[in-house]
Every structure is written in structure tokens, then in C-alpha cells.
Amino acid sequence: MTILVLGCKGLVGSAICRKLLDDGREFIGVSRADLDLMNLEATQSIFKKIKPRSVIGAAAKVGGMVANKTYPVEFLVDNLTLQNNMLKAAFDNEVNRFVFLGSSCIYPALASQPISEDSLLTGVLEKTNEAYAIAKIAGVKLIQSFRNEYKKNWISVMPTNLYGPGDNFDLNNSHVLAAFIRKFYEAKISNSNQIELWGTGKPRREFMHVDDFASALLHVHDNYNSDEPINIGTGNDITILELAGMVSEISNYKFEIYWNKSIPDGTFQKLLDIKKLKLLGWEPSISLEVGLRNTFEWFQKNYHNTRLNVSMNS
Ligand SMILES: NC(=O)c1ccc[n+]([C@@H]2O[C@H](COP(=O)([O-])OP(=O)(O)OC[C@H]3O[C@@H](n4cnc5c(N)ncnc54)[C@H](OP(=O)(O)O)[C@@H]3O)[C@@H](O)[C@H]2O)c1
């Protein structure tokens, strides 16, 4: 069965393609250069041509807290449009299986920890990424509606914070871990021991290496069929302060860190409950220490050939 991977040049899409290739499975990866998912006609025509039995929707407008706050219109409109287009094309072209990617950050800001799947829509959202969250929640609801109304075997997954080779390292719109890797590496190569990090360092976050995520996602793709989304994470979290300590140690350089407390922290804790994933027979295998080293080394090697400047207006 041909699996179509949308967003195949992104952090997640490229890891899924690597895993499918390693597993010897039949797939086609499509990037924005091949197809702009904002264009319904073009999306329909690619689906008609490829006739996939299964689709993994790893394309979306993604960014960190500052980008989300600066471009709420783009995060809401682009994500609603591109996800509606991929689901409409999948329906019209009789796609049997669709995996939609939600996110841990679309759960209520004050959800009890660890966050279980049934806490979706039980409280107020985190203000800083509300537009992105509303669009993603609409996607999860659309998947459930296609299941109920048209009996489609489509599912949603809720990934935790992901990192790894190919991440977005633009300081204005990356996630925290990628930003730390870049800041520590650049301070080291410029012989500066001063680093500014945002917030208080107190919030707790869960981080998953994208290769572990790709393995979990394909396990879920093959084995899970329910209208409730399923969390994908490691089940462990650390403080941002501890994360900074780990990146500092891996970079093997002495730093003086200034925590800029004028930048808001965001949700205090976001740890996923991964009971359902474990019951399905999947466990994480890449520790944060190993994953961070792998990503830091990758970043060092690919410094001049990676995503250091990513426009949020495209
Ligand atoms: N990274 C995380 O920590 C995380 C956590 C939870 C959920 N997720 C979800 O995982 C999915 C993938 O995220 P990611 O981290 O891999 O982000 P990413 O690295 O930014 O990849 C997203 C991909 O989507 C493509 N894309 C954006 N707009 C498009 C359009 N109009 N037409 C075609 N392609 C388009 C992007 O292409 P360009 O590069 O050309 O813009 C990019 O290759 C998203 O649904 C995201 O919400 C990610």
C-alpha cells in the first residue's frame, strides 16, 4: 500500500520518510516545492495521480511562541486551509487511512498532569499559541467527524515537543531546544561566554527525538483505530533550566547565562500521559542525553546548510 507523506522536507516528515525507507515500505514523499497545500485544485490533482491508500499529514505552519504571537492570522488561516485541503482531497480520492498530527500544546493550559487524551477541550487554551491550537483542534474534530459520518479509519495523534536533525533553528520562530542548541553553539564558536535565554527557566517540558517519534507514529498508523486521539511522547519531563545545563555540558564550553524574565514562560508543565501508547506495545528508546548529542553534532556538521532563517510569511 502506498503511503503518501505530506511535508516530507520538514522535521517530522523527513524522519518518517527515513523510517519508511529503513523499513523497506512503499511510500512517496511530497514537499511544498512539489505541492502547495493551500491550493485545493493542485492538492486534488496530486492525490488523483498518486492514488495513495494511506496519508500521513506532516505539513503545517509550525513555529515557537514568538512566531505564534506575531502571526496569529497566518497560523490560523494557513493551518485551517491546508488541513481542510488535505482531508478533502483524501476523502474525494478514497484514502483508507489518514494520520492527522495534532500537538500537546492544543490541550488546555491548566490541564492536569500528565495530560490524558480526554482532557482535550476541557479548559482554556494557552494564550500564546491560541490561533495554532484552534486550527489543530478543528483538524482533530474533522477527523472524528469523517470517522462518524463516513466511517473512515482516520486517526489523530498528539505529539509532544520534538527535536532532531533538520529542525528549524531560526531564533525568531524555533522551539526552545533548537534555539538552545544554536545559541550555545554560536556562543562557543565566537568565544563568547555570555548567553541570553528566555523566561525564568522554571517551566517543565517533555522532549522526544524525532526518530523515536517516527517509529511511534508508524506503530500507531499500523495498529491504532479509534476516534480518540493518541498521545505520543516519552512520559518524562525536565525543567528548562536543566535542559540548558545539558546543552551547555554537551557543547563542552563554560557559559554565563542571563535569564531574560521579561519574556513569558508559557504553560508551566506539558507532560503527556502515554499509557495508551504503551498499551499498544510501543516504548521510547532514545534518551534525551543521546538525542541531544546526536542533534548537537548534526547541527555542528550542517551549520551552513540548515534552517537558520525561516520566513513565517510564506
Ligand atoms: N516539531 C514539534 O515539536 C511538533 C510538536 C507537535 C506537533 N507537531 C506537528 O508535526 C507536524 C510537522 O511539524 P514539523 O515540526 O515537522 O514542522 P516543520 O519542520 O516546519 O515541517 C512542516 C512542513 O510543512 C510544510 N508546509 C507548510 N506549509 C505548506 C504548504 N502550504 N504546502 C505544502 N507544505 C507546507 C513546510 O514546508 P516549508 O519548509 O517549505 O515551509 C515543512 O516542510 C505539524 O503538523 C506539527 O503541528 C510538531
PDB file of C-alpha atoms in Angstrom, residues 13-222:
ATOM      1  CA  GLY A  13       8.095  14.377   7.546  1.00  0.00           C
ATOM      2  CA  SER A  14      11.781  13.731   6.791  1.00  0.00           C
ATOM      3  CA  ALA A  15      12.126  11.448   9.859  1.00  0.00           C
ATOM      4  CA  ILE A  16       9.037   9.485   8.776  1.00  0.00           C
ATOM      5  CA  CYS A  17      10.461   9.090   5.248  1.00  0.00           C
ATOM      6  CA  ARG A  18      13.817   7.880   6.709  1.00  0.00           C
ATOM      7  CA  LYS A  19      11.982   5.288   8.821  1.00  0.00           C
ATOM      8  CA  LEU A  20       9.780   4.111   5.912  1.00  0.00           C
ATOM      9  CA  LEU A  21      12.906   3.757   3.760  1.00  0.00           C
ATOM     10  CA  ASP A  22      14.724   1.794   6.513  1.00  0.00           C
ATOM     11  CA  ASP A  23      11.689  -0.483   6.899  1.00  0.00           C
ATOM     12  CA  GLY A  24      11.546  -1.079   3.136  1.00  0.00           C
ATOM     13  CA  ARG A  25       7.977   0.198   2.826  1.00  0.00           C
ATOM     14  CA  GLU A  26       6.422   1.693  -0.275  1.00  0.00           C
ATOM     15  CA  PHE A  27       5.933   5.457   0.072  1.00  0.00           C
ATOM     16  CA  ILE A  28       6.009   8.800  -1.740  1.00  0.00           C
ATOM     17  CA  GLY A  29       7.184  11.968  -0.010  1.00  0.00           C
ATOM     18  CA  VAL A  30       5.767  15.295  -1.197  1.00  0.00           C
ATOM     19  CA  SER A  31       7.189  18.683  -0.175  1.00  0.00           C
ATOM     20  CA  ARG A  32       5.962  22.244  -0.629  1.00  0.00           C
ATOM     21  CA  ALA A  33       8.121  22.508  -3.779  1.00  0.00           C
ATOM     22  CA  ASP A  34       6.017  19.698  -5.328  1.00  0.00           C
ATOM     23  CA  LEU A  35       2.653  20.853  -3.962  1.00  0.00           C
ATOM     24  CA  ASP A  36       1.344  23.940  -2.185  1.00  0.00           C
ATOM     25  CA  LEU A  37      -1.362  22.514   0.069  1.00  0.00           C
ATOM     26  CA  MET A  38      -3.040  25.945   0.185  1.00  0.00           C
ATOM     27  CA  ASN A  39      -4.156  25.179  -3.389  1.00  0.00           C
ATOM     28  CA  LEU A  40      -7.081  22.721  -3.349  1.00  0.00           C
ATOM     29  CA  GLU A  41      -7.040  22.053  -7.092  1.00  0.00           C
ATOM     30  CA  ALA A  42      -3.327  21.176  -7.064  1.00  0.00           C
ATOM     31  CA  THR A  43      -3.841  19.000  -3.963  1.00  0.00           C
ATOM     32  CA  GLN A  44      -6.709  17.115  -5.634  1.00  0.00           C
ATOM     33  CA  SER A  45      -4.641  16.555  -8.748  1.00  0.00           C
ATOM     34  CA  ILE A  46      -1.626  15.095  -6.829  1.00  0.00           C
ATOM     35  CA  PHE A  47      -3.928  12.763  -4.873  1.00  0.00           C
ATOM     36  CA  LYS A  48      -5.607  11.661  -8.123  1.00  0.00           C
ATOM     37  CA  LYS A  49      -2.213  10.941  -9.688  1.00  0.00           C
ATOM     38  CA  ILE A  50      -0.643   9.082  -6.721  1.00  0.00           C
ATOM     39  CA  LYS A  51      -3.835   7.320  -5.522  1.00  0.00           C
ATOM     40  CA  PRO A  52      -2.439   6.720  -2.013  1.00  0.00           C
ATOM     41  CA  ARG A  53      -4.149   4.166   0.250  1.00  0.00           C
ATOM     42  CA  SER A  54      -2.713   5.919   3.264  1.00  0.00           C
ATOM     43  CA  VAL A  55      -1.652   9.517   4.052  1.00  0.00           C
ATOM     44  CA  ILE A  56       0.500  10.984   6.832  1.00  0.00           C
ATOM     45  CA  GLY A  57      -0.219  14.707   7.087  1.00  0.00           C
ATOM     46  CA  ALA A  58       3.079  16.133   8.382  1.00  0.00           C
ATOM     47  CA  ALA A  59       2.701  19.535   6.674  1.00  0.00           C
ATOM     48  CA  ALA A  60       1.646  22.554   8.743  1.00  0.00           C
ATOM     49  CA  LYS A  61       2.673  26.077   9.648  1.00  0.00           C
ATOM     50  CA  VAL A  62       4.757  25.471  12.786  1.00  0.00           C
ATOM     51  CA  GLY A  63       6.699  27.880  14.998  1.00  0.00           C
ATOM     52  CA  GLY A  64       7.684  28.823  18.525  1.00  0.00           C
ATOM     53  CA  MET A  65       5.961  31.159  20.970  1.00  0.00           C
ATOM     54  CA  VAL A  66       7.139  34.452  19.452  1.00  0.00           C
ATOM     55  CA  ALA A  67       6.154  33.480  15.892  1.00  0.00           C
ATOM     56  CA  ASN A  68       2.737  32.306  17.126  1.00  0.00           C
ATOM     57  CA  LYS A  69       2.176  35.603  18.938  1.00  0.00           C
ATOM     58  CA  THR A  70       3.338  37.718  15.969  1.00  0.00           C
ATOM     59  CA  TYR A  71       1.441  35.897  13.191  1.00  0.00           C
ATOM     60  CA  PRO A  72      -1.874  34.616  14.641  1.00  0.00           C
ATOM     61  CA  VAL A  73      -3.722  35.228  11.332  1.00  0.00           C
ATOM     62  CA  GLU A  74      -1.242  33.102   9.345  1.00  0.00           C
ATOM     63  CA  PHE A  75      -1.162  30.323  11.968  1.00  0.00           C
ATOM     64  CA  LEU A  76      -4.973  30.120  11.997  1.00  0.00           C
ATOM     65  CA  VAL A  77      -5.802  30.624   8.301  1.00  0.00           C
ATOM     66  CA  ASP A  78      -2.913  28.641   6.776  1.00  0.00           C
ATOM     67  CA  ASN A  79      -3.344  25.661   9.075  1.00  0.00           C
ATOM     68  CA  LEU A  80      -7.138  25.556   8.631  1.00  0.00           C
ATOM     69  CA  THR A  81      -6.803  25.849   4.852  1.00  0.00           C
ATOM     70  CA  LEU A  82      -4.045  23.336   4.280  1.00  0.00           C
ATOM     71  CA  GLN A  83      -5.515  20.719   6.614  1.00  0.00           C
ATOM     72  CA  ASN A  84      -9.011  21.131   5.098  1.00  0.00           C
ATOM     73  CA  ASN A  85      -7.483  20.725   1.634  1.00  0.00           C
ATOM     74  CA  MET A  86      -5.571  17.561   2.509  1.00  0.00           C
ATOM     75  CA  LEU A  87      -8.606  15.988   4.184  1.00  0.00           C
ATOM     76  CA  LYS A  88     -10.970  16.946   1.337  1.00  0.00           C
ATOM     77  CA  ALA A  89      -8.572  15.514  -1.260  1.00  0.00           C
ATOM     78  CA  ALA A  90      -8.159  12.351   0.845  1.00  0.00           C
ATOM     79  CA  PHE A  91     -11.933  11.916   1.067  1.00  0.00           C
ATOM     80  CA  ASP A  92     -12.571  12.563  -2.646  1.00  0.00           C
ATOM     81  CA  ASN A  93      -9.798  10.120  -3.594  1.00  0.00           C
ATOM     82  CA  GLU A  94     -10.947   7.344  -1.238  1.00  0.00           C
ATOM     83  CA  VAL A  95      -7.931   7.310   1.063  1.00  0.00           C
ATOM     84  CA  ASN A  96      -8.371   4.457   3.524  1.00  0.00           C
ATOM     85  CA  ARG A  97      -6.091   5.680   6.309  1.00  0.00           C
ATOM     86  CA  PHE A  98      -5.194   9.245   7.325  1.00  0.00           C
ATOM     87  CA  VAL A  99      -2.937  10.202  10.234  1.00  0.00           C
ATOM     88  CA  PHE A 100      -3.519  13.811  11.298  1.00  0.00           C
ATOM     89  CA  LEU A 101      -0.945  15.479  13.558  1.00  0.00           C
ATOM     90  CA  GLY A 102      -2.329  17.445  16.493  1.00  0.00           C
ATOM     91  CA  SER A 103       0.023  18.619  19.259  1.00  0.00           C
ATOM     92  CA  SER A 104       0.497  18.550  23.038  1.00  0.00           C
ATOM     93  CA  CYS A 105       0.155  22.348  23.009  1.00  0.00           C
ATOM     94  CA  ILE A 106      -3.512  22.189  21.984  1.00  0.00           C
ATOM     95  CA  TYR A 107      -4.562  20.776  25.358  1.00  0.00           C
ATOM     96  CA  PRO A 108      -5.921  23.263  27.946  1.00  0.00           C
ATOM     97  CA  ALA A 109      -3.241  25.432  29.566  1.00  0.00           C
ATOM     98  CA  LEU A 110      -4.132  24.157  33.035  1.00  0.00           C
ATOM     99  CA  ALA A 111      -4.803  20.503  32.150  1.00  0.00           C
ATOM    100  CA  SER A 112      -3.937  18.111  34.976  1.00  0.00           C
ATOM    101  CA  GLN A 113      -0.583  16.374  34.521  1.00  0.00           C
ATOM    102  CA  PRO A 114       0.265  14.036  32.936  1.00  0.00           C
ATOM    103  CA  ILE A 115      -2.184  15.105  30.225  1.00  0.00           C
ATOM    104  CA  SER A 116      -4.544  12.372  29.086  1.00  0.00           C
ATOM    105  CA  GLU A 117      -6.257  12.411  25.706  1.00  0.00           C
ATOM    106  CA  ASP A 118      -9.713  13.033  27.221  1.00  0.00           C
ATOM    107  CA  SER A 119      -8.662  16.438  28.572  1.00  0.00           C
ATOM    108  CA  LEU A 120      -8.917  17.993  25.089  1.00  0.00           C
ATOM    109  CA  LEU A 121     -11.416  20.902  25.113  1.00  0.00           C
ATOM    110  CA  THR A 122     -11.945  20.766  28.881  1.00  0.00           C
ATOM    111  CA  GLY A 123     -10.435  24.208  29.609  1.00  0.00           C
ATOM    112  CA  VAL A 124      -8.996  27.479  28.375  1.00  0.00           C
ATOM    113  CA  LEU A 125      -6.070  27.343  25.914  1.00  0.00           C
ATOM    114  CA  GLU A 126      -2.597  28.824  26.396  1.00  0.00           C
ATOM    115  CA  LYS A 127      -2.874  32.429  25.052  1.00  0.00           C
ATOM    116  CA  THR A 128       0.474  32.494  23.235  1.00  0.00           C
ATOM    117  CA  ASN A 129      -0.437  29.791  20.698  1.00  0.00           C
ATOM    118  CA  GLU A 130      -4.217  30.002  20.685  1.00  0.00           C
ATOM    119  CA  ALA A 131      -4.572  30.510  16.909  1.00  0.00           C
ATOM    120  CA  TYR A 132      -2.454  27.430  16.066  1.00  0.00           C
ATOM    121  CA  ALA A 133      -4.288  25.375  18.713  1.00  0.00           C
ATOM    122  CA  ILE A 134      -7.764  26.341  17.437  1.00  0.00           C
ATOM    123  CA  ALA A 135      -6.783  25.286  13.886  1.00  0.00           C
ATOM    124  CA  LYS A 136      -5.337  21.961  15.091  1.00  0.00           C
ATOM    125  CA  ILE A 137      -8.400  21.263  17.274  1.00  0.00           C
ATOM    126  CA  ALA A 138     -10.575  21.836  14.184  1.00  0.00           C
ATOM    127  CA  GLY A 139      -8.437  19.207  12.391  1.00  0.00           C
ATOM    128  CA  VAL A 140      -8.887  16.666  15.200  1.00  0.00           C
ATOM    129  CA  LYS A 141     -12.653  17.322  15.154  1.00  0.00           C
ATOM    130  CA  LEU A 142     -12.766  16.957  11.370  1.00  0.00           C
ATOM    131  CA  ILE A 143     -11.026  13.557  11.612  1.00  0.00           C
ATOM    132  CA  GLN A 144     -13.607  12.451  14.225  1.00  0.00           C
ATOM    133  CA  SER A 145     -16.429  13.727  12.018  1.00  0.00           C
ATOM    134  CA  PHE A 146     -15.168  11.830   8.943  1.00  0.00           C
ATOM    135  CA  ARG A 147     -14.999   8.686  11.116  1.00  0.00           C
ATOM    136  CA  ASN A 148     -18.518   9.114  12.480  1.00  0.00           C
ATOM    137  CA  GLU A 149     -20.287  10.346   9.354  1.00  0.00           C
ATOM    138  CA  TYR A 150     -18.413   8.462   6.606  1.00  0.00           C
ATOM    139  CA  LYS A 151     -16.897   5.510   8.556  1.00  0.00           C
ATOM    140  CA  LYS A 152     -13.316   6.422   7.622  1.00  0.00           C
ATOM    141  CA  ASN A 153     -10.431   4.710   9.507  1.00  0.00           C
ATOM    142  CA  TRP A 154      -8.747   8.055  10.053  1.00  0.00           C
ATOM    143  CA  ILE A 155      -6.919   8.978  13.279  1.00  0.00           C
ATOM    144  CA  SER A 156      -5.232  11.882  15.088  1.00  0.00           C
ATOM    145  CA  VAL A 157      -2.002  11.723  17.076  1.00  0.00           C
ATOM    146  CA  MET A 158      -0.835  14.240  19.702  1.00  0.00           C
ATOM    147  CA  PRO A 159       2.959  14.618  19.565  1.00  0.00           C
ATOM    148  CA  THR A 160       4.925  16.137  22.430  1.00  0.00           C
ATOM    149  CA  ASN A 161       7.790  18.648  21.744  1.00  0.00           C
ATOM    150  CA  LEU A 162      10.003  17.104  19.069  1.00  0.00           C
ATOM    151  CA  TYR A 163      13.614  17.811  18.150  1.00  0.00           C
ATOM    152  CA  GLY A 164      16.356  16.338  15.992  1.00  0.00           C
ATOM    153  CA  PRO A 165      18.271  16.677  12.717  1.00  0.00           C
ATOM    154  CA  GLY A 166      16.526  19.017  10.263  1.00  0.00           C
ATOM    155  CA  ASP A 167      14.792  21.082  12.963  1.00  0.00           C
ATOM    156  CA  ASN A 168      14.058  24.787  12.499  1.00  0.00           C
ATOM    157  CA  PHE A 169      16.944  26.688  14.185  1.00  0.00           C
ATOM    158  CA  ASP A 170      15.710  30.247  13.453  1.00  0.00           C
ATOM    159  CA  LEU A 171      15.870  32.103  16.783  1.00  0.00           C
ATOM    160  CA  ASN A 172      12.675  34.043  15.997  1.00  0.00           C
ATOM    161  CA  ASN A 173      10.444  31.055  15.391  1.00  0.00           C
ATOM    162  CA  SER A 174      12.111  27.850  16.546  1.00  0.00           C
ATOM    163  CA  HIS A 175      11.145  25.764  19.557  1.00  0.00           C
ATOM    164  CA  VAL A 176      13.139  26.056  22.781  1.00  0.00           C
ATOM    165  CA  LEU A 177      15.500  23.083  22.371  1.00  0.00           C
ATOM    166  CA  ALA A 178      16.606  24.012  18.834  1.00  0.00           C
ATOM    167  CA  ALA A 179      17.108  27.628  19.962  1.00  0.00           C
ATOM    168  CA  PHE A 180      19.330  26.466  22.860  1.00  0.00           C
ATOM    169  CA  ILE A 181      21.475  24.309  20.552  1.00  0.00           C
ATOM    170  CA  ARG A 182      22.017  27.248  18.209  1.00  0.00           C
ATOM    171  CA  LYS A 183      22.691  29.793  20.970  1.00  0.00           C
ATOM    172  CA  PHE A 184      25.227  27.594  22.781  1.00  0.00           C
ATOM    173  CA  TYR A 185      26.962  26.567  19.558  1.00  0.00           C
ATOM    174  CA  GLU A 186      27.217  30.144  18.231  1.00  0.00           C
ATOM    175  CA  ALA A 187      28.457  31.460  21.581  1.00  0.00           C
ATOM    176  CA  LYS A 188      31.125  28.755  21.575  1.00  0.00           C
ATOM    177  CA  ILE A 189      32.397  29.434  18.044  1.00  0.00           C
ATOM    178  CA  SER A 190      32.504  33.184  18.699  1.00  0.00           C
ATOM    179  CA  ASN A 191      34.363  32.631  22.016  1.00  0.00           C
ATOM    180  CA  SER A 192      31.626  34.406  23.962  1.00  0.00           C
ATOM    181  CA  ASN A 193      30.720  33.058  27.377  1.00  0.00           C
ATOM    182  CA  GLN A 194      27.545  35.207  27.691  1.00  0.00           C
ATOM    183  CA  ILE A 195      24.206  33.694  26.705  1.00  0.00           C
ATOM    184  CA  GLU A 196      20.698  35.137  26.985  1.00  0.00           C
ATOM    185  CA  LEU A 197      17.874  32.620  27.417  1.00  0.00           C
ATOM    186  CA  TRP A 198      14.172  33.492  27.605  1.00  0.00           C
ATOM    187  CA  GLY A 199      11.872  33.249  30.617  1.00  0.00           C
ATOM    188  CA  THR A 200      12.642  32.011  34.121  1.00  0.00           C
ATOM    189  CA  GLY A 201      13.869  28.508  33.266  1.00  0.00           C
ATOM    190  CA  LYS A 202      11.287  27.074  35.679  1.00  0.00           C
ATOM    191  CA  PRO A 203       8.684  25.504  33.332  1.00  0.00           C
ATOM    192  CA  ARG A 204       8.866  21.760  32.749  1.00  0.00           C
ATOM    193  CA  ARG A 205       8.846  20.282  29.241  1.00  0.00           C
ATOM    194  CA  GLU A 206       8.909  16.844  27.661  1.00  0.00           C
ATOM    195  CA  PHE A 207      11.196  16.336  24.633  1.00  0.00           C
ATOM    196  CA  MET A 208      11.189  13.469  22.145  1.00  0.00           C
ATOM    197  CA  HIS A 209      13.762  12.722  19.451  1.00  0.00           C
ATOM    198  CA  VAL A 210      12.073  12.816  16.066  1.00  0.00           C
ATOM    199  CA  ASP A 211      13.391   9.346  15.089  1.00  0.00           C
ATOM    200  CA  ASP A 212      11.654   7.878  18.155  1.00  0.00           C
ATOM    201  CA  PHE A 213       8.531   9.822  17.166  1.00  0.00           C
ATOM    202  CA  ALA A 214       8.625   8.436  13.606  1.00  0.00           C
ATOM    203  CA  SER A 215       8.872   4.895  14.964  1.00  0.00           C
ATOM    204  CA  ALA A 216       5.906   5.503  17.322  1.00  0.00           C
ATOM    205  CA  LEU A 217       3.852   7.159  14.604  1.00  0.00           C
ATOM    206  CA  LEU A 218       4.249   4.234  12.203  1.00  0.00           C
ATOM    207  CA  HIS A 219       3.400   1.804  15.008  1.00  0.00           C
ATOM    208  CA  VAL A 220       0.223   3.809  15.666  1.00  0.00           C
ATOM    209  CA  HIS A 221      -0.502   4.038  11.909  1.00  0.00           C
ATOM    210  CA  ASP A 222      -0.401   0.238  11.699  1.00  0.00           C
TER     211      ASP A 222
END
